[in-house]
CSV table of C-alpha atoms in Angstrom, one decimal:
chain,number,residue,atom,x,y,z
A,72,MET,CA,-9.6,-7.8,6.3
A,73,ARG,CA,-12.1,-8.7,9.3
A,74,LYS,CA,-9.9,-11.6,10.1
A,75,LEU,CA,-6.8,-9.7,10.1
A,76,LEU,CA,-8.4,-7.3,12.7
A,77,GLN,CA,-9.4,-10.5,14.7
A,78,ILE,CA,-5.8,-11.6,14.7
A,79,ILE,CA,-4.4,-8.0,15.6
A,80,ILE,CA,-6.9,-7.7,18.5
A,81,VAL,CA,-5.9,-11.0,20.0
A,82,LEU,CA,-2.5,-9.9,20.1
A,83,PHE,CA,-2.6,-6.7,21.2
A,84,THR,CA,-4.8,-8.0,24.2
A,85,ALA,CA,-2.5,-10.8,25.2
A,86,SER,CA,0.6,-8.7,25.0
A,87,GLY,CA,-0.4,-5.5,26.7
A,88,MET,CA,1.6,-2.2,26.1
A,89,ALA,CA,5.4,-1.5,26.7
A,90,GLN,CA,8.2,0.4,25.2
A,91,LEU,CA,9.8,-0.9,21.9
A,92,PRO,CA,12.7,-3.0,22.5
A,93,GLN,CA,16.0,-1.8,21.2
A,94,GLU,CA,16.2,-4.5,18.8
A,95,LEU,CA,13.3,-3.6,16.7
A,96,LEU,CA,15.0,0.2,16.4
A,97,THR,CA,17.7,1.6,14.3
A,98,ALA,CA,18.9,5.1,15.1
A,99,THR,CA,18.7,7.5,12.1
A,100,GLU,CA,18.5,11.2,11.2
A,101,LYS,CA,16.1,13.6,10.4
A,102,THR,CA,15.2,13.9,6.8
A,103,THR,CA,15.8,17.6,5.8
A,104,VAL,CA,16.3,17.5,1.9
A,105,PHE,CA,12.7,18.7,1.3
A,106,ASP,CA,12.2,20.9,4.1
A,107,SER,CA,12.1,24.0,1.5
A,108,TYR,CA,9.3,22.1,-0.4
A,109,VAL,CA,5.5,22.6,-0.3
A,110,GLY,CA,4.0,19.4,0.7
A,111,SER,CA,5.2,16.6,3.3
A,112,ILE,CA,7.3,13.2,2.9
A,113,TYR,CA,5.1,11.8,5.5
A,114,SER,CA,1.6,10.2,5.3
A,115,ASN,CA,0.6,12.2,8.6
A,116,ASP,CA,2.9,15.1,9.9
A,117,ASP,CA,2.1,14.3,13.4
A,118,TYR,CA,3.4,11.2,15.4
A,119,GLN,CA,0.0,9.1,16.0
A,120,GLY,CA,-0.4,6.3,18.6
A,121,ALA,CA,0.2,2.9,16.9
A,122,THR,CA,0.0,-0.8,17.5
A,123,VAL,CA,3.3,-2.5,16.7
A,124,VAL,CA,2.9,-6.1,16.5
A,125,ALA,CA,6.5,-7.9,16.6
A,126,GLU,CA,5.6,-11.6,16.2
A,127,LYS,CA,8.7,-12.7,17.7
A,128,THR,CA,8.6,-10.4,20.9
A,129,GLY,CA,5.0,-9.0,21.4
A,130,THR,CA,2.7,-6.3,21.0
A,131,PHE,CA,3.7,-2.6,21.7
A,132,LYS,CA,1.9,0.9,21.7
A,133,VAL,CA,4.0,3.8,20.7
A,134,PRO,CA,3.9,7.1,18.5
A,135,VAL,CA,4.8,6.5,15.3
A,136,ARG,CA,4.8,8.2,11.6
A,137,TYR,CA,5.3,6.9,8.2
A,138,ASN,CA,8.2,8.5,6.3
A,139,ILE,CA,7.3,7.9,2.5
A,140,PHE,CA,10.7,9.1,1.2
A,141,ASN,CA,12.7,6.8,3.5
A,142,ASP,CA,10.2,4.0,3.3
A,143,ALA,CA,10.6,3.8,7.1
A,144,ILE,CA,8.1,3.8,10.3
A,145,GLU,CA,9.7,6.5,12.7
A,146,CYS,CA,9.5,7.0,16.5
A,147,GLU,CA,11.3,9.1,18.8
A,148,ASP,CA,13.1,8.6,22.2
A,149,GLY,CA,13.9,11.9,23.7
A,150,SER,CA,15.9,13.8,21.0
A,151,GLN,CA,16.9,10.5,19.2
A,152,LEU,CA,14.9,9.5,16.2
A,153,TYR,CA,14.5,5.8,15.4
A,154,GLU,CA,13.2,3.8,12.7
A,155,LEU,CA,11.6,0.5,13.1
A,156,ALA,CA,13.3,-2.7,11.9
A,157,LYS,CA,12.2,-3.4,8.4
A,158,THR,CA,11.3,-7.2,9.0
A,159,PRO,CA,8.0,-9.1,7.6
A,160,THR,CA,7.5,-10.3,11.1
A,161,THR,CA,6.8,-7.0,12.5
A,162,HIS,CA,3.5,-5.1,11.5
A,163,VAL,CA,2.2,-1.9,12.4
A,164,ARG,CA,-1.4,-0.2,12.5
A,165,ILE,CA,-1.4,3.7,12.4
A,166,GLY,CA,-5.1,4.9,12.2
A,167,ASP,CA,-6.7,2.8,10.0
A,168,ASP,CA,-3.8,1.7,8.1
A,169,TYR,CA,-2.0,-1.7,8.6
A,170,PHE,CA,1.3,-1.6,7.4
A,171,TYR,CA,3.3,-4.9,6.4
A,172,TYR,CA,7.0,-5.1,5.4
A,173,CYS,CA,6.6,-7.2,2.4
A,174,LYS,CA,9.2,-8.9,0.0
A,175,PHE,CA,7.0,-9.2,-3.1
A,176,LYS,CA,7.9,-10.1,-6.9
A,177,SER,CA,6.4,-8.5,-9.9
A,178,GLU,CA,5.4,-10.8,-12.7
A,179,ARG,CA,8.4,-10.2,-14.4
A,180,GLY,CA,10.3,-11.4,-11.2
A,181,PHE,CA,11.5,-7.8,-10.3
A,182,ASN,CA,11.8,-7.3,-6.4
A,183,LYS,CA,9.1,-5.1,-4.9
A,184,GLU,CA,10.2,-4.7,-1.3
A,185,GLY,CA,8.8,-2.0,1.2
A,186,TYR,CA,5.9,-1.1,3.3
A,187,TYR,CA,2.5,-1.9,1.9
A,188,VAL,CA,-1.0,-1.3,3.4
A,189,LEU,CA,-3.2,-4.1,3.4
A,190,VAL,CA,-6.7,-2.9,2.3
A,191,GLU,CA,-8.7,-6.2,1.5
A,192,LEU,CA,-7.7,-9.8,2.5
A,193,THR,CA,-9.7,-12.9,0.8
A,194,ASP,CA,-9.2,-16.6,0.9
A,195,PHE,CA,-7.7,-16.2,-2.8
A,196,TYR,CA,-5.9,-12.7,-3.1
A,197,ARG,CA,-5.2,-9.6,-1.0
A,198,VAL,CA,-5.0,-5.8,-2.3
A,199,TYR,CA,-2.6,-3.9,-1.0
A,200,LYS,CA,-1.8,0.0,-1.4
A,201,LYS,CA,1.6,1.8,-1.3
A,202,TYR,CA,2.0,5.5,-0.5
A,203,GLU,CA,4.6,6.8,-2.8
A,204,LEU,CA,5.9,10.7,-3.5
A,205,ASP,CA,5.8,12.7,-6.7
A,206,VAL,CA,8.4,15.4,-6.5
A,207,THR,CA,8.2,18.7,-8.6
A,208,GLU,CA,11.6,20.8,-8.6
A,209,ALA,CA,11.4,24.6,-8.6
A,210,LYS,CA,11.9,26.6,-11.7
A,211,ALA,CA,12.9,30.2,-12.1
A,212,MET,CA,10.4,32.5,-13.8
A,213,ASP,CA,10.1,31.9,-17.7
A,214,ALA,CA,10.9,35.3,-19.4
A,215,ASN,CA,8.4,34.6,-22.0
A,216,THR,CA,5.4,33.2,-20.0
A,217,GLY,CA,6.1,35.1,-16.6
A,218,ALA,CA,5.6,31.5,-14.9
A,219,ALA,CA,7.4,30.1,-12.1
A,220,GLN,CA,7.2,26.7,-10.6
A,221,ILE,CA,7.7,26.0,-6.8
A,222,ALA,CA,9.2,23.1,-5.5
A,223,LYS,CA,6.7,20.8,-3.9
A,224,ILE,CA,5.8,17.2,-3.2
A,225,GLU,CA,2.5,15.2,-3.3
A,226,THR,CA,1.5,12.2,-2.1
A,227,ARG,CA,-0.1,9.3,-4.3
A,228,GLU,CA,-1.3,6.3,-3.5
A,229,THR,CA,-0.4,2.9,-6.0
A,230,TYR,CA,-2.8,-0.4,-5.5
A,231,PHE,CA,-1.5,-3.8,-6.2
A,232,LEU,CA,-3.2,-7.3,-6.4
A,233,GLU,CA,-1.2,-9.8,-4.7
A,234,GLU,CA,-1.2,-13.5,-4.9
A,235,ASN,CA,1.6,-15.9,-3.4
A,236,GLY,CA,3.9,-13.3,-3.2
A,237,THR,CA,3.5,-11.8,-6.8
A,238,ILE,CA,2.0,-8.5,-7.3
A,239,VAL,CA,0.5,-6.7,-10.1
A,240,GLU,CA,-0.3,-3.1,-10.2
A,241,LEU,CA,-3.8,-2.0,-10.4
A,242,PRO,CA,-4.3,1.2,-12.5
A,243,THR,CA,-6.7,3.8,-11.6
A,244,ASN,CA,-7.5,4.7,-15.3
A,245,LYS,CA,-10.4,2.5,-16.5
A,246,LYS,CA,-8.8,1.6,-19.8
A,247,ASP,CA,-5.5,0.5,-18.5
A,248,LEU,CA,-7.5,-1.5,-15.7
A,249,LEU,CA,-9.3,-3.3,-18.1
A,250,ALA,CA,-6.5,-4.0,-20.0
A,251,VAL,CA,-4.6,-5.6,-17.0
A,252,PHE,CA,-7.5,-8.1,-16.9
A,253,SER,CA,-8.2,-8.5,-20.7
A,254,ASP,CA,-9.5,-12.0,-20.5
A,255,LYS,CA,-12.8,-10.4,-19.1
A,256,GLU,CA,-12.4,-7.3,-20.7
A,257,GLU,CA,-15.9,-7.1,-22.2
A,258,ALA,CA,-18.0,-8.3,-19.2
A,259,LEU,CA,-15.9,-6.0,-17.0
A,260,LYS,CA,-16.5,-3.0,-19.3
A,261,GLU,CA,-20.1,-3.6,-18.9
A,262,TYR,CA,-20.0,-4.0,-15.1
A,263,MET,CA,-18.2,-0.8,-15.0
A,264,LYS,CA,-20.9,0.9,-16.9
A,265,GLU,CA,-23.6,-0.5,-15.0
A,266,GLU,CA,-22.2,0.0,-11.4
A,267,ARG,CA,-20.5,3.5,-12.5
A,268,ILE,CA,-17.2,2.0,-11.3
A,269,LYS,CA,-14.4,4.7,-10.6
A,270,PRO,CA,-11.1,3.0,-10.1
A,271,LYS,CA,-9.8,6.2,-8.6
A,272,LYS,CA,-12.1,5.4,-5.4
A,273,GLU,CA,-10.7,2.5,-3.4
A,274,GLU,CA,-13.9,1.2,-2.5
A,275,ASP,CA,-14.9,0.7,-6.3
A,276,LEU,CA,-11.5,-0.7,-7.2
A,277,LEU,CA,-12.1,-3.4,-4.6
A,278,LYS,CA,-15.7,-4.2,-6.1
A,279,PHE,CA,-14.0,-4.4,-9.2
A,280,VAL,CA,-11.2,-7.0,-8.5
A,281,ALA,CA,-14.0,-8.7,-6.2
A,282,LYS,CA,-16.0,-9.2,-9.6
A,283,TYR,CA,-13.4,-10.4,-11.8
A,284,ASN,CA,-12.4,-13.1,-9.1
A,285,GLY,CA,-16.4,-13.8,-9.3
A,286,LEU,CA,-16.1,-14.1,-13.4
A,287,ARG,CA,-13.0,-16.6,-13.4
A,288,ASN,CA,-14.9,-18.6,-10.7
A,289,LEU,CA,-17.6,-19.1,-13.5
A,290,ASP,CA,-15.3,-20.4,-16.2
A,291,ALA,CA,-15.9,-24.2,-17.1
A,292,ASN,CA,-12.5,-24.9,-15.9
A,293,PRO,CA,-11.7,-22.1,-13.2
A,294,THR,CA,-8.4,-21.6,-11.8
A,295,ARG,CA,-7.9,-20.2,-8.5
A,296,SER,CA,-5.4,-17.9,-9.5
A,297,LEU,CA,-6.5,-14.5,-10.9
A,298,LEU,CA,-2.8,-13.5,-12.0
A,299,SER,CA,-2.7,-16.3,-14.9
A,300,ASN,CA,-4.4,-16.0,-18.3
A,301,ARG,CA,-4.0,-12.1,-18.4
A,302,VAL,CA,-1.9,-9.8,-20.3
A,303,GLN,CA,2.0,-9.7,-19.0
A,304,ASN,CA,2.3,-5.8,-18.8
A,305,ASN,CA,3.8,-5.4,-15.3
């Protein structure tokens, strides 16, 4: 992550500020289908000052917001709404989140394309998170229970370990997380207990992956890959 910060700062300083060029933008319409729902389809309802790094064009400063439902980064020019071109050569920093448009594969070869937020960068692996939505539809009052259900949207974060374009989901349930790295399950279970690891906490999840990386390096014939010798359950 420190290397990433240094790269962005250098690009930002060298390129200066300007309005986004039109070739990076596509006109779009406001998403209204969830207007009556409790909750939001945005990671943040307000437009926030962001740094857009276009590798082929330059670095720009513009207010944007991330539309989770459309998996799009949006900005406005007057009354017109735009979304940023979805390309691996354009990256966006919104607050503390670094958004990259990635074209990953699951271990079974399925495409996993979209915006991912880089949260950990090492020489051997990366950890990303992805914002996703849980949508609950409204239900009328039940005559027997007297209970009704409102329409609502909730945001959740899903974490992934990535190596060489392949990703595996990192569950936030202890049992499921240990199953992902079953080749070191006993040692990791002891580590979880000693360090009181709570996978739902991002910091603890990153510590867990780092520990697994360390355990793999202690093998008699260590492999640099963290995604080999493990259960193929993704």
